[in-house]
C-alpha cells in the first residue's frame, strides 16, 4: 500500500473508498516498485492524488538497495504480533526475520507499541460507507451497466453467499459518510491513530514498524471459525501511511507468510530500501508449483 494520495483510486471497485489504495503487487520487490514508478503521481480523475505533488520520488527504483537494512531503526509492534491466537510457527518465522534484520545492520527496537492500537477498537476505525461508494462507482459505468446500485445487486442475487449478510448490513446504513455518526467517529479515530504512530516513530527515532502480515495461516476451505489473524488492516488503512509486505518464510511446509513493514506518510523510499534488503538477504519466495517459470524469466 502506498501513502494515501500517491496512487490513483480511479476505476477501483470500492470497499471503503477512504481506505482503499491502488497499490502494486508483484513476485518481487523490484517488480512491485517498477509498477509503482509508473502509477504514482497526480491523476485528475482522483483529486486526492494532488497531495503527492512535491512528495513523489523521481524514481522509486533508485531505492532498491541491498544494504537498506544497515543502520535502519525498526520497531516491533508486539501488541499486534503476540496475541493469544497467534500461530506458533508464524511467530517463529517472525523472530527469525527480526534476527535477519539485526545481522544485516538494523537496530531493532523491541517493543515499540502504540497505545492507540489497544485503545481504539478495530470496528470503530471503519466508516460503513460502502453503499454510497459502490453506488457512485456503478454510476460511472454508464447506462449499460448490468446493475446500477447496491439495491439491485441484492435484488439480483448474483453474489457469493458468504458476503450476503455484509451486503445487507451496508444496505441498511442510513446517510452518507458525512452524516453518519460511525463515519465521524472513524475519522476522529484515524487522526488519533496517526498521531499515535507518529509519536512512537518519533520517540524511538524509527524508520519503520514491523509485524507479521497475518498471525494465522490460511484457513482450509469451508472453515469460517478458526482465527483469521489479518493484521494488515490495523494500522496502514486507518492512518493512510504506506506499508509493504515481503515473504518471511513458510509454515506447514508450503503456506507462505509475510512480514509487514510500515512507515510514516511519503516514506516509500525508506520502506523500499528495507524491504528489498530483507528480501535479498532471505530469498524466501518459492515459485508456485501451479505456475511454471516464465520464458527467460519474463
PDB file of C-alpha atoms in Angstrom:
ATOM      1  CA  UNK A   1       0.000   0.000   0.000  1.00  0.00           C
ATOM      2  CA  UNK A   2       1.278   3.441  -0.867  1.00  0.00           C
ATOM      3  CA  UNK A   3       0.633   6.608   1.097  1.00  0.00           C
ATOM      4  CA  UNK A   4      -2.973   7.709   0.589  1.00  0.00           C
ATOM      5  CA  UNK A   5      -2.770  10.139  -2.310  1.00  0.00           C
ATOM      6  CA  UNK A   6       0.336   8.756  -4.004  1.00  0.00           C
ATOM      7  CA  UNK A   7      -1.592   6.484  -6.380  1.00  0.00           C
ATOM      8  CA  UNK A   8      -4.986   6.920  -8.013  1.00  0.00           C
ATOM      9  CA  UNK A   9      -8.109   5.063  -6.938  1.00  0.00           C
ATOM     10  CA  UNK A  10      -9.902   5.807 -10.202  1.00  0.00           C
ATOM     11  CA  UNK A  11     -11.568   2.687 -11.584  1.00  0.00           C
ATOM     12  CA  UNK A  12     -11.203   0.666  -8.384  1.00  0.00           C
ATOM     13  CA  UNK A  13     -14.347  -1.092  -7.189  1.00  0.00           C
ATOM     14  CA  UNK A  14     -14.573   0.399  -3.691  1.00  0.00           C
ATOM     15  CA  UNK A  15     -14.932  -1.307  -0.360  1.00  0.00           C
ATOM     16  CA  UNK A  16     -14.173   1.682   1.859  1.00  0.00           C
ATOM     17  CA  UNK A  17     -13.100   4.455  -0.515  1.00  0.00           C
ATOM     18  CA  UNK A  18     -11.432   6.483   2.236  1.00  0.00           C
ATOM     19  CA  UNK A  19      -9.261   3.433   2.994  1.00  0.00           C
ATOM     20  CA  UNK A  20      -8.816   1.935  -0.490  1.00  0.00           C
ATOM     21  CA  UNK A  21      -5.437   2.136  -2.236  1.00  0.00           C
ATOM     22  CA  UNK A  22      -4.342   1.274  -5.765  1.00  0.00           C
ATOM     23  CA  UNK A  23      -1.024  -0.330  -4.915  1.00  0.00           C
ATOM     24  CA  UNK A  24       1.192  -2.767  -6.845  1.00  0.00           C
ATOM     25  CA  UNK A  25       1.572  -6.487  -6.244  1.00  0.00           C
ATOM     26  CA  UNK A  26       4.483  -8.403  -7.740  1.00  0.00           C
ATOM     27  CA  UNK A  27       6.587 -11.523  -7.487  1.00  0.00           C
ATOM     28  CA  UNK A  28       9.454  -9.447  -6.076  1.00  0.00           C
ATOM     29  CA  UNK A  29      10.092  -6.067  -4.504  1.00  0.00           C
ATOM     30  CA  UNK A  30      11.756  -4.892  -7.715  1.00  0.00           C
ATOM     31  CA  UNK A  31       8.728  -5.876  -9.800  1.00  0.00           C
ATOM     32  CA  UNK A  32       6.316  -4.101  -7.462  1.00  0.00           C
ATOM     33  CA  UNK A  33       8.490  -0.982  -7.403  1.00  0.00           C
ATOM     34  CA  UNK A  34       8.669  -0.946 -11.209  1.00  0.00           C
ATOM     35  CA  UNK A  35       4.869  -0.766 -11.247  1.00  0.00           C
ATOM     36  CA  UNK A  36       4.861   1.921  -8.542  1.00  0.00           C
ATOM     37  CA  UNK A  37       7.166   4.065 -10.668  1.00  0.00           C
ATOM     38  CA  UNK A  38       4.503   4.009 -13.387  1.00  0.00           C
ATOM     39  CA  UNK A  39       1.322   4.514 -11.357  1.00  0.00           C
ATOM     40  CA  UNK A  40       2.481   7.009  -8.712  1.00  0.00           C
ATOM     41  CA  UNK A  41       1.564  10.651  -9.079  1.00  0.00           C
ATOM     42  CA  UNK A  42      -1.250  13.032  -9.900  1.00  0.00           C
ATOM     43  CA  UNK A  43      -4.411  11.842 -11.642  1.00  0.00           C
ATOM     44  CA  UNK A  44      -7.140  14.373 -12.373  1.00  0.00           C
ATOM     45  CA  UNK A  45      -9.702  11.577 -12.002  1.00  0.00           C
ATOM     46  CA  UNK A  46      -8.800  11.229  -8.311  1.00  0.00           C
ATOM     47  CA  UNK A  47      -8.297  14.653  -6.691  1.00  0.00           C
ATOM     48  CA  UNK A  48      -6.689  13.146  -3.587  1.00  0.00           C
ATOM     49  CA  UNK A  49      -3.561  12.488  -5.665  1.00  0.00           C
ATOM     50  CA  UNK A  50      -2.853  16.224  -5.683  1.00  0.00           C
ATOM     51  CA  UNK A  51      -1.307  15.546  -2.273  1.00  0.00           C
ATOM     52  CA  UNK A  52       1.536  13.678  -3.986  1.00  0.00           C
ATOM     53  CA  UNK A  53       2.876  16.775  -5.725  1.00  0.00           C
ATOM     54  CA  UNK A  54       6.232  17.557  -4.173  1.00  0.00           C
ATOM     55  CA  UNK A  55       6.377  14.218  -2.335  1.00  0.00           C
ATOM     56  CA  UNK A  56       6.549  11.757  -5.223  1.00  0.00           C
ATOM     57  CA  UNK A  57      10.077  10.414  -5.693  1.00  0.00           C
ATOM     58  CA  UNK A  58      11.564  10.846  -9.150  1.00  0.00           C
ATOM     59  CA  UNK A  59      12.332   7.120  -9.212  1.00  0.00           C
ATOM     60  CA  UNK A  60      11.398   4.601  -6.538  1.00  0.00           C
ATOM     61  CA  UNK A  61      13.606   2.014  -8.227  1.00  0.00           C
ATOM     62  CA  UNK A  62      16.602   4.066  -7.093  1.00  0.00           C
ATOM     63  CA  UNK A  63      15.900   2.842  -3.555  1.00  0.00           C
ATOM     64  CA  UNK A  64      16.346  -0.871  -4.309  1.00  0.00           C
ATOM     65  CA  UNK A  65      19.386  -1.041  -2.037  1.00  0.00           C
ATOM     66  CA  UNK A  66      20.900  -4.332  -0.885  1.00  0.00           C
ATOM     67  CA  UNK A  67      22.274  -2.602   2.221  1.00  0.00           C
ATOM     68  CA  UNK A  68      18.958  -0.908   3.013  1.00  0.00           C
ATOM     69  CA  UNK A  69      18.779  -2.593   6.423  1.00  0.00           C
ATOM     70  CA  UNK A  70      22.167  -1.312   7.522  1.00  0.00           C
ATOM     71  CA  UNK A  71      21.612   1.460  10.066  1.00  0.00           C
ATOM     72  CA  UNK A  72      17.819   1.328   9.831  1.00  0.00           C
ATOM     73  CA  UNK A  73      15.914   1.624  13.102  1.00  0.00           C
ATOM     74  CA  UNK A  74      12.958  -0.741  13.147  1.00  0.00           C
ATOM     75  CA  UNK A  75      10.297  -1.004  15.849  1.00  0.00           C
ATOM     76  CA  UNK A  76       8.430  -4.201  16.715  1.00  0.00           C
ATOM     77  CA  UNK A  77       4.692  -3.791  17.326  1.00  0.00           C
ATOM     78  CA  UNK A  78       4.370  -6.651  19.811  1.00  0.00           C
ATOM     79  CA  UNK A  79       0.732  -5.935  20.630  1.00  0.00           C
ATOM     80  CA  UNK A  80      -0.079  -6.929  17.038  1.00  0.00           C
ATOM     81  CA  UNK A  81       2.310  -9.867  16.706  1.00  0.00           C
ATOM     82  CA  UNK A  82       1.990 -11.539  20.098  1.00  0.00           C
ATOM     83  CA  UNK A  83      -1.698 -12.300  20.523  1.00  0.00           C
ATOM     84  CA  UNK A  84      -3.426 -15.183  22.274  1.00  0.00           C
ATOM     85  CA  UNK A  85      -4.451 -16.759  18.971  1.00  0.00           C
ATOM     86  CA  UNK A  86      -1.217 -16.156  17.032  1.00  0.00           C
ATOM     87  CA  UNK A  87       0.165 -19.234  15.303  1.00  0.00           C
ATOM     88  CA  UNK A  88       3.377 -20.511  16.918  1.00  0.00           C
ATOM     89  CA  UNK A  89       5.075 -21.250  13.587  1.00  0.00           C
ATOM     90  CA  UNK A  90       4.366 -17.759  12.294  1.00  0.00           C
ATOM     91  CA  UNK A  91       5.840 -16.256  15.449  1.00  0.00           C
ATOM     92  CA  UNK A  92       8.961 -18.387  14.926  1.00  0.00           C
ATOM     93  CA  UNK A  93       9.308 -17.025  11.389  1.00  0.00           C
ATOM     94  CA  UNK A  94       8.814 -13.501  12.724  1.00  0.00           C
ATOM     95  CA  UNK A  95      11.580 -13.891  15.306  1.00  0.00           C
ATOM     96  CA  UNK A  96      13.847 -15.267  12.582  1.00  0.00           C
ATOM     97  CA  UNK A  97      13.022 -12.229  10.423  1.00  0.00           C
ATOM     98  CA  UNK A  98      13.992  -9.872  13.235  1.00  0.00           C
ATOM     99  CA  UNK A  99      17.295 -11.701  13.601  1.00  0.00           C
ATOM    100  CA  UNK A 100      17.963 -11.313   9.864  1.00  0.00           C
ATOM    101  CA  UNK A 101      17.437  -7.584  10.262  1.00  0.00           C
ATOM    102  CA  UNK A 102      19.877  -7.412  13.147  1.00  0.00           C
ATOM    103  CA  UNK A 103      22.519  -9.415  11.264  1.00  0.00           C
ATOM    104  CA  UNK A 104      22.209  -7.009   8.363  1.00  0.00           C
ATOM    105  CA  UNK A 105      22.871  -3.937  10.462  1.00  0.00           C
ATOM    106  CA  UNK A 106      19.420  -2.833  11.579  1.00  0.00           C
ATOM    107  CA  UNK A 107      18.725  -1.616  15.099  1.00  0.00           C
ATOM    108  CA  UNK A 108      15.603  -3.454  16.266  1.00  0.00           C
ATOM    109  CA  UNK A 109      13.655  -1.609  18.967  1.00  0.00           C
ATOM    110  CA  UNK A 110      11.565  -4.228  20.737  1.00  0.00           C
ATOM    111  CA  UNK A 111       8.873  -3.476  21.715  1.00  0.00           C
ATOM    112  CA  UNK A 112       7.631  -0.305  20.050  1.00  0.00           C
ATOM    113  CA  UNK A 113       3.987  -0.486  20.996  1.00  0.00           C
ATOM    114  CA  UNK A 114       1.299   2.053  20.124  1.00  0.00           C
ATOM    115  CA  UNK A 115      -1.185   2.757  22.955  1.00  0.00           C
ATOM    116  CA  UNK A 116      -3.905   3.800  20.493  1.00  0.00           C
ATOM    117  CA  UNK A 117      -3.779   0.344  18.904  1.00  0.00           C
ATOM    118  CA  UNK A 118      -5.245  -1.054  22.130  1.00  0.00           C
ATOM    119  CA  UNK A 119      -7.471   1.918  22.902  1.00  0.00           C
ATOM    120  CA  UNK A 120      -9.366   2.150  19.590  1.00  0.00           C
ATOM    121  CA  UNK A 121     -11.400  -0.967  18.696  1.00  0.00           C
ATOM    122  CA  UNK A 122     -10.958  -2.036  15.085  1.00  0.00           C
ATOM    123  CA  UNK A 123     -14.672  -1.726  14.347  1.00  0.00           C
ATOM    124  CA  UNK A 124     -14.509   1.961  15.324  1.00  0.00           C
ATOM    125  CA  UNK A 125     -11.864   2.670  12.662  1.00  0.00           C
ATOM    126  CA  UNK A 126     -14.105   1.887   9.684  1.00  0.00           C
ATOM    127  CA  UNK A 127     -16.667   4.191   8.086  1.00  0.00           C
ATOM    128  CA  UNK A 128     -19.542   1.995   6.801  1.00  0.00           C
ATOM    129  CA  UNK A 129     -19.766   3.882   3.507  1.00  0.00           C
ATOM    130  CA  UNK A 130     -19.894   1.000   1.039  1.00  0.00           C
ATOM    131  CA  UNK A 131     -23.432   1.747  -0.143  1.00  0.00           C
ATOM    132  CA  UNK A 132     -22.532   5.315  -1.100  1.00  0.00           C
ATOM    133  CA  UNK A 133     -19.215   4.325  -2.662  1.00  0.00           C
ATOM    134  CA  UNK A 134     -20.481   1.377  -4.714  1.00  0.00           C
ATOM    135  CA  UNK A 135     -23.459   3.378  -5.988  1.00  0.00           C
ATOM    136  CA  UNK A 136     -21.121   6.198  -7.062  1.00  0.00           C
ATOM    137  CA  UNK A 137     -18.820   3.700  -8.771  1.00  0.00           C
ATOM    138  CA  UNK A 138     -21.661   1.957 -10.610  1.00  0.00           C
ATOM    139  CA  UNK A 139     -22.886   5.344 -11.848  1.00  0.00           C
ATOM    140  CA  UNK A 140     -19.566   5.793 -13.692  1.00  0.00           C
ATOM    141  CA  UNK A 141     -20.141   2.633 -15.757  1.00  0.00           C
ATOM    142  CA  UNK A 142     -22.838   4.214 -17.895  1.00  0.00           C
ATOM    143  CA  UNK A 143     -26.386   3.212 -18.844  1.00  0.00           C
ATOM    144  CA  UNK A 144     -25.418  -0.286 -19.996  1.00  0.00           C
ATOM    145  CA  UNK A 145     -24.096  -1.389 -16.601  1.00  0.00           C
ATOM    146  CA  UNK A 146     -25.849  -4.638 -15.567  1.00  0.00           C
ATOM    147  CA  UNK A 147     -26.578  -3.210 -12.111  1.00  0.00           C
ATOM    148  CA  UNK A 148     -26.764   0.404 -11.002  1.00  0.00           C
ATOM    149  CA  UNK A 149     -26.978   0.222  -7.209  1.00  0.00           C
ATOM    150  CA  UNK A 150     -26.377  -1.932  -4.161  1.00  0.00           C
ATOM    151  CA  UNK A 151     -30.137  -2.492  -4.016  1.00  0.00           C
ATOM    152  CA  UNK A 152     -30.049  -4.007  -7.500  1.00  0.00           C
ATOM    153  CA  UNK A 153     -27.088  -6.217  -6.575  1.00  0.00           C
ATOM    154  CA  UNK A 154     -29.045  -7.648  -3.673  1.00  0.00           C
ATOM    155  CA  UNK A 155     -32.232  -7.997  -5.699  1.00  0.00           C
ATOM    156  CA  UNK A 156     -30.383  -9.841  -8.470  1.00  0.00           C
ATOM    157  CA  UNK A 157     -28.780 -12.325  -6.092  1.00  0.00           C
ATOM    158  CA  UNK A 158     -25.609 -12.608  -8.194  1.00  0.00           C
ATOM    159  CA  UNK A 159     -23.118 -12.582  -5.328  1.00  0.00           C
ATOM    160  CA  UNK A 160     -21.363 -15.194  -3.236  1.00  0.00           C
ATOM    161  CA  UNK A 161     -23.485 -16.353  -0.284  1.00  0.00           C
ATOM    162  CA  UNK A 162     -20.622 -15.675   2.137  1.00  0.00           C
ATOM    163  CA  UNK A 163     -20.947 -11.902   1.611  1.00  0.00           C
ATOM    164  CA  UNK A 164     -24.741 -11.708   1.645  1.00  0.00           C
ATOM    165  CA  UNK A 165     -25.003 -10.610   5.268  1.00  0.00           C
ATOM    166  CA  UNK A 166     -22.360  -7.902   4.754  1.00  0.00           C
ATOM    167  CA  UNK A 167     -24.153  -6.507   1.702  1.00  0.00           C
ATOM    168  CA  UNK A 168     -27.432  -6.470   3.613  1.00  0.00           C
ATOM    169  CA  UNK A 169     -25.743  -4.676   6.509  1.00  0.00           C
ATOM    170  CA  UNK A 170     -24.428  -1.910   4.266  1.00  0.00           C
ATOM    171  CA  UNK A 171     -27.830  -1.603   2.599  1.00  0.00           C
ATOM    172  CA  UNK A 172     -29.349  -0.723   5.968  1.00  0.00           C
ATOM    173  CA  UNK A 173     -26.872   2.088   6.698  1.00  0.00           C
ATOM    174  CA  UNK A 174     -28.617   5.449   6.694  1.00  0.00           C
ATOM    175  CA  UNK A 175     -26.966   8.597   5.354  1.00  0.00           C
ATOM    176  CA  UNK A 176     -23.703   9.199   3.560  1.00  0.00           C
ATOM    177  CA  UNK A 177     -20.216   9.321   5.055  1.00  0.00           C
ATOM    178  CA  UNK A 178     -20.542  12.990   6.008  1.00  0.00           C
ATOM    179  CA  UNK A 179     -23.714  12.456   8.045  1.00  0.00           C
ATOM    180  CA  UNK A 180     -23.152   9.008   9.527  1.00  0.00           C
ATOM    181  CA  UNK A 181     -22.087   9.054  13.182  1.00  0.00           C
ATOM    182  CA  UNK A 182     -19.882   5.970  12.798  1.00  0.00           C
ATOM    183  CA  UNK A 183     -18.062   7.704   9.940  1.00  0.00           C
ATOM    184  CA  UNK A 184     -17.453  10.813  12.016  1.00  0.00           C
ATOM    185  CA  UNK A 185     -16.062   8.629  14.800  1.00  0.00           C
ATOM    186  CA  UNK A 186     -13.856   6.744  12.331  1.00  0.00           C
ATOM    187  CA  UNK A 187     -12.360   9.994  11.041  1.00  0.00           C
ATOM    188  CA  UNK A 188     -11.594  11.139  14.586  1.00  0.00           C
ATOM    189  CA  UNK A 189     -10.078   7.765  15.439  1.00  0.00           C
ATOM    190  CA  UNK A 190      -7.913   7.881  12.325  1.00  0.00           C
ATOM    191  CA  UNK A 191      -6.482  11.187  13.498  1.00  0.00           C
ATOM    192  CA  UNK A 192      -5.752   9.662  16.919  1.00  0.00           C
ATOM    193  CA  UNK A 193      -4.101   6.610  15.397  1.00  0.00           C
ATOM    194  CA  UNK A 194      -1.984   8.693  13.010  1.00  0.00           C
ATOM    195  CA  UNK A 195      -0.776  10.806  15.905  1.00  0.00           C
ATOM    196  CA  UNK A 196      -0.032   7.693  17.953  1.00  0.00           C
ATOM    197  CA  UNK A 197       2.004   6.004  15.233  1.00  0.00           C
ATOM    198  CA  UNK A 198       3.954   9.196  14.564  1.00  0.00           C
ATOM    199  CA  UNK A 199       4.653   9.642  18.258  1.00  0.00           C
ATOM    200  CA  UNK A 200       6.146   6.144  18.512  1.00  0.00           C
ATOM    201  CA  UNK A 201       8.211   6.664  15.356  1.00  0.00           C
ATOM    202  CA  UNK A 202       9.491   9.971  16.711  1.00  0.00           C
ATOM    203  CA  UNK A 203      10.157   8.894  20.308  1.00  0.00           C
ATOM    204  CA  UNK A 204      12.181   5.849  19.225  1.00  0.00           C
ATOM    205  CA  UNK A 205      13.687   7.587  16.169  1.00  0.00           C
ATOM    206  CA  UNK A 206      12.355   4.777  13.981  1.00  0.00           C
ATOM    207  CA  UNK A 207      12.427   4.381  10.229  1.00  0.00           C
ATOM    208  CA  UNK A 208       9.701   1.729  10.217  1.00  0.00           C
ATOM    209  CA  UNK A 209       7.484  -0.570  12.259  1.00  0.00           C
ATOM    210  CA  UNK A 210       7.091  -4.312  11.648  1.00  0.00           C
ATOM    211  CA  UNK A 211       4.714  -7.144  12.487  1.00  0.00           C
ATOM    212  CA  UNK A 212       3.519 -10.355  10.775  1.00  0.00           C
ATOM    213  CA  UNK A 213       1.122  -9.565   7.945  1.00  0.00           C
ATOM    214  CA  UNK A 214      -1.157 -12.332   9.227  1.00  0.00           C
ATOM    215  CA  UNK A 215      -0.929 -14.061  12.607  1.00  0.00           C
ATOM    216  CA  UNK A 216      -2.506 -17.274  11.346  1.00  0.00           C
ATOM    217  CA  UNK A 217      -2.082 -19.437   8.238  1.00  0.00           C
ATOM    218  CA  UNK A 218      -4.815 -19.543   5.589  1.00  0.00           C
ATOM    219  CA  UNK A 219      -7.995 -21.281   6.638  1.00  0.00           C
ATOM    220  CA  UNK A 220      -8.996 -24.537   4.999  1.00  0.00           C
ATOM    221  CA  UNK A 221     -11.868 -24.331   2.529  1.00  0.00           C
ATOM    222  CA  UNK A 222     -15.147 -24.173   4.432  1.00  0.00           C
ATOM    223  CA  UNK A 223     -13.536 -23.138   7.722  1.00  0.00           C
ATOM    224  CA  UNK A 224     -15.130 -19.904   8.919  1.00  0.00           C
ATOM    225  CA  UNK A 225     -14.358 -20.302  12.609  1.00  0.00           C
ATOM    226  CA  UNK A 226     -10.633 -20.562  13.289  1.00  0.00           C
ATOM    227  CA  UNK A 227      -8.835 -17.233  13.870  1.00  0.00           C
ATOM    228  CA  UNK A 228      -8.126 -15.327  10.669  1.00  0.00           C
ATOM    229  CA  UNK A 229      -5.347 -13.140  12.058  1.00  0.00           C
ATOM    230  CA  UNK A 230      -5.355 -10.429   9.375  1.00  0.00           C
ATOM    231  CA  UNK A 231      -3.013  -7.804  10.844  1.00  0.00           C
ATOM    232  CA  UNK A 232      -2.691  -5.755   7.655  1.00  0.00           C
ATOM    233  CA  UNK A 233      -5.924  -3.888   8.423  1.00  0.00           C
ATOM    234  CA  UNK A 234      -4.831  -2.457  11.789  1.00  0.00           C
ATOM    235  CA  UNK A 235      -2.546   0.485  11.010  1.00  0.00           C
ATOM    236  CA  UNK A 236      -1.938   1.326   7.365  1.00  0.00           C
ATOM    237  CA  UNK A 237      -5.547   1.674   6.111  1.00  0.00           C
ATOM    238  CA  UNK A 238      -6.579   3.907   9.002  1.00  0.00           C
ATOM    239  CA  UNK A 239      -3.535   6.170   9.039  1.00  0.00           C
ATOM    240  CA  UNK A 240      -3.079   6.447   5.287  1.00  0.00           C
ATOM    241  CA  UNK A 241       0.568   5.515   5.836  1.00  0.00           C
ATOM    242  CA  UNK A 242       2.441   3.223   3.424  1.00  0.00           C
ATOM    243  CA  UNK A 243       3.137  -0.442   4.085  1.00  0.00           C
ATOM    244  CA  UNK A 244       4.864  -3.224   2.188  1.00  0.00           C
ATOM    245  CA  UNK A 245       4.645  -6.973   2.717  1.00  0.00           C
ATOM    246  CA  UNK A 246       7.515  -9.312   1.846  1.00  0.00           C
ATOM    247  CA  UNK A 247       7.802 -13.091   2.307  1.00  0.00           C
ATOM    248  CA  UNK A 248       9.281 -14.204   5.618  1.00  0.00           C
ATOM    249  CA  UNK A 249       9.087 -17.951   5.060  1.00  0.00           C
ATOM    250  CA  UNK A 250       6.607 -20.795   5.114  1.00  0.00           C
ATOM    251  CA  UNK A 251       4.555 -22.661   7.693  1.00  0.00           C
ATOM    252  CA  UNK A 252       3.118 -26.162   7.424  1.00  0.00           C
ATOM    253  CA  UNK A 253       5.934 -26.619   4.873  1.00  0.00           C
ATOM    254  CA  UNK A 254       4.103 -24.916   1.999  1.00  0.00           C
ATOM    255  CA  UNK A 255       1.975 -21.996   3.234  1.00  0.00           C
ATOM    256  CA  UNK A 256       3.688 -18.605   2.745  1.00  0.00           C
ATOM    257  CA  UNK A 257       3.680 -15.998   5.499  1.00  0.00           C
ATOM    258  CA  UNK A 258       4.557 -12.329   5.257  1.00  0.00           C
ATOM    259  CA  UNK A 259       6.339  -9.550   7.101  1.00  0.00           C
ATOM    260  CA  UNK A 260       4.633  -6.160   7.021  1.00  0.00           C
ATOM    261  CA  UNK A 261       6.789  -3.018   7.143  1.00  0.00           C
ATOM    262  CA  UNK A 262       5.062   0.317   7.855  1.00  0.00           C
ATOM    263  CA  UNK A 263       6.329   3.883   7.838  1.00  0.00           C
ATOM    264  CA  UNK A 264       5.186   7.486   8.015  1.00  0.00           C
ATOM    265  CA  UNK A 265       3.484   9.217   5.102  1.00  0.00           C
ATOM    266  CA  UNK A 266       5.649   9.510   1.981  1.00  0.00           C
ATOM    267  CA  UNK A 267       8.316   7.181   3.413  1.00  0.00           C
ATOM    268  CA  UNK A 268       8.120   4.783   0.453  1.00  0.00           C
ATOM    269  CA  UNK A 269      11.845   5.225  -0.369  1.00  0.00           C
ATOM    270  CA  UNK A 270      12.839   4.060   3.118  1.00  0.00           C
ATOM    271  CA  UNK A 271      10.365   1.161   3.141  1.00  0.00           C
ATOM    272  CA  UNK A 272      11.501   0.011  -0.294  1.00  0.00           C
ATOM    273  CA  UNK A 273      15.146   0.006   0.822  1.00  0.00           C
ATOM    274  CA  UNK A 274      14.314  -2.019   3.939  1.00  0.00           C
ATOM    275  CA  UNK A 275      12.024  -4.461   2.118  1.00  0.00           C
ATOM    276  CA  UNK A 276      14.446  -5.041  -0.747  1.00  0.00           C
ATOM    277  CA  UNK A 277      17.384  -5.563   1.594  1.00  0.00           C
ATOM    278  CA  UNK A 278      15.391  -8.085   3.638  1.00  0.00           C
ATOM    279  CA  UNK A 279      14.220  -9.877   0.502  1.00  0.00           C
ATOM    280  CA  UNK A 280      17.758 -10.148  -0.875  1.00  0.00           C
ATOM    281  CA  UNK A 281      19.082 -11.410   2.465  1.00  0.00           C
ATOM    282  CA  UNK A 282      16.464 -14.162   2.702  1.00  0.00           C
ATOM    283  CA  UNK A 283      15.123 -15.008  -0.785  1.00  0.00           C
ATOM    284  CA  UNK A 284      12.149 -16.777   0.786  1.00  0.00           C
ATOM    285  CA  UNK A 285       9.964 -16.741  -2.299  1.00  0.00           C
ATOM    286  CA  UNK A 286       9.210 -20.076  -3.949  1.00  0.00           C
ATOM    287  CA  UNK A 287       7.553 -20.011  -7.372  1.00  0.00           C
ATOM    288  CA  UNK A 288       4.071 -21.554  -7.068  1.00  0.00           C
ATOM    289  CA  UNK A 289       4.035 -25.166  -8.252  1.00  0.00           C
ATOM    290  CA  UNK A 290       0.902 -24.487 -10.307  1.00  0.00           C
ATOM    291  CA  UNK A 291       2.648 -21.884 -12.472  1.00  0.00           C
ATOM    292  CA  UNK A 292       5.750 -22.897 -14.456  1.00  0.00           C
ATOM    293  CA  UNK A 293       8.634 -20.427 -14.843  1.00  0.00           C
ATOM    294  CA  UNK A 294       8.177 -17.740 -17.470  1.00  0.00           C
ATOM    295  CA  UNK A 295      10.321 -17.837 -20.598  1.00  0.00           C
ATOM    296  CA  UNK A 296      13.607 -16.016 -19.969  1.00  0.00           C
ATOM    297  CA  UNK A 297      12.309 -15.028 -16.539  1.00  0.00           C
ATOM    298  CA  UNK A 298       9.779 -12.625 -18.017  1.00  0.00           C
TER     299      UNK A 298
END
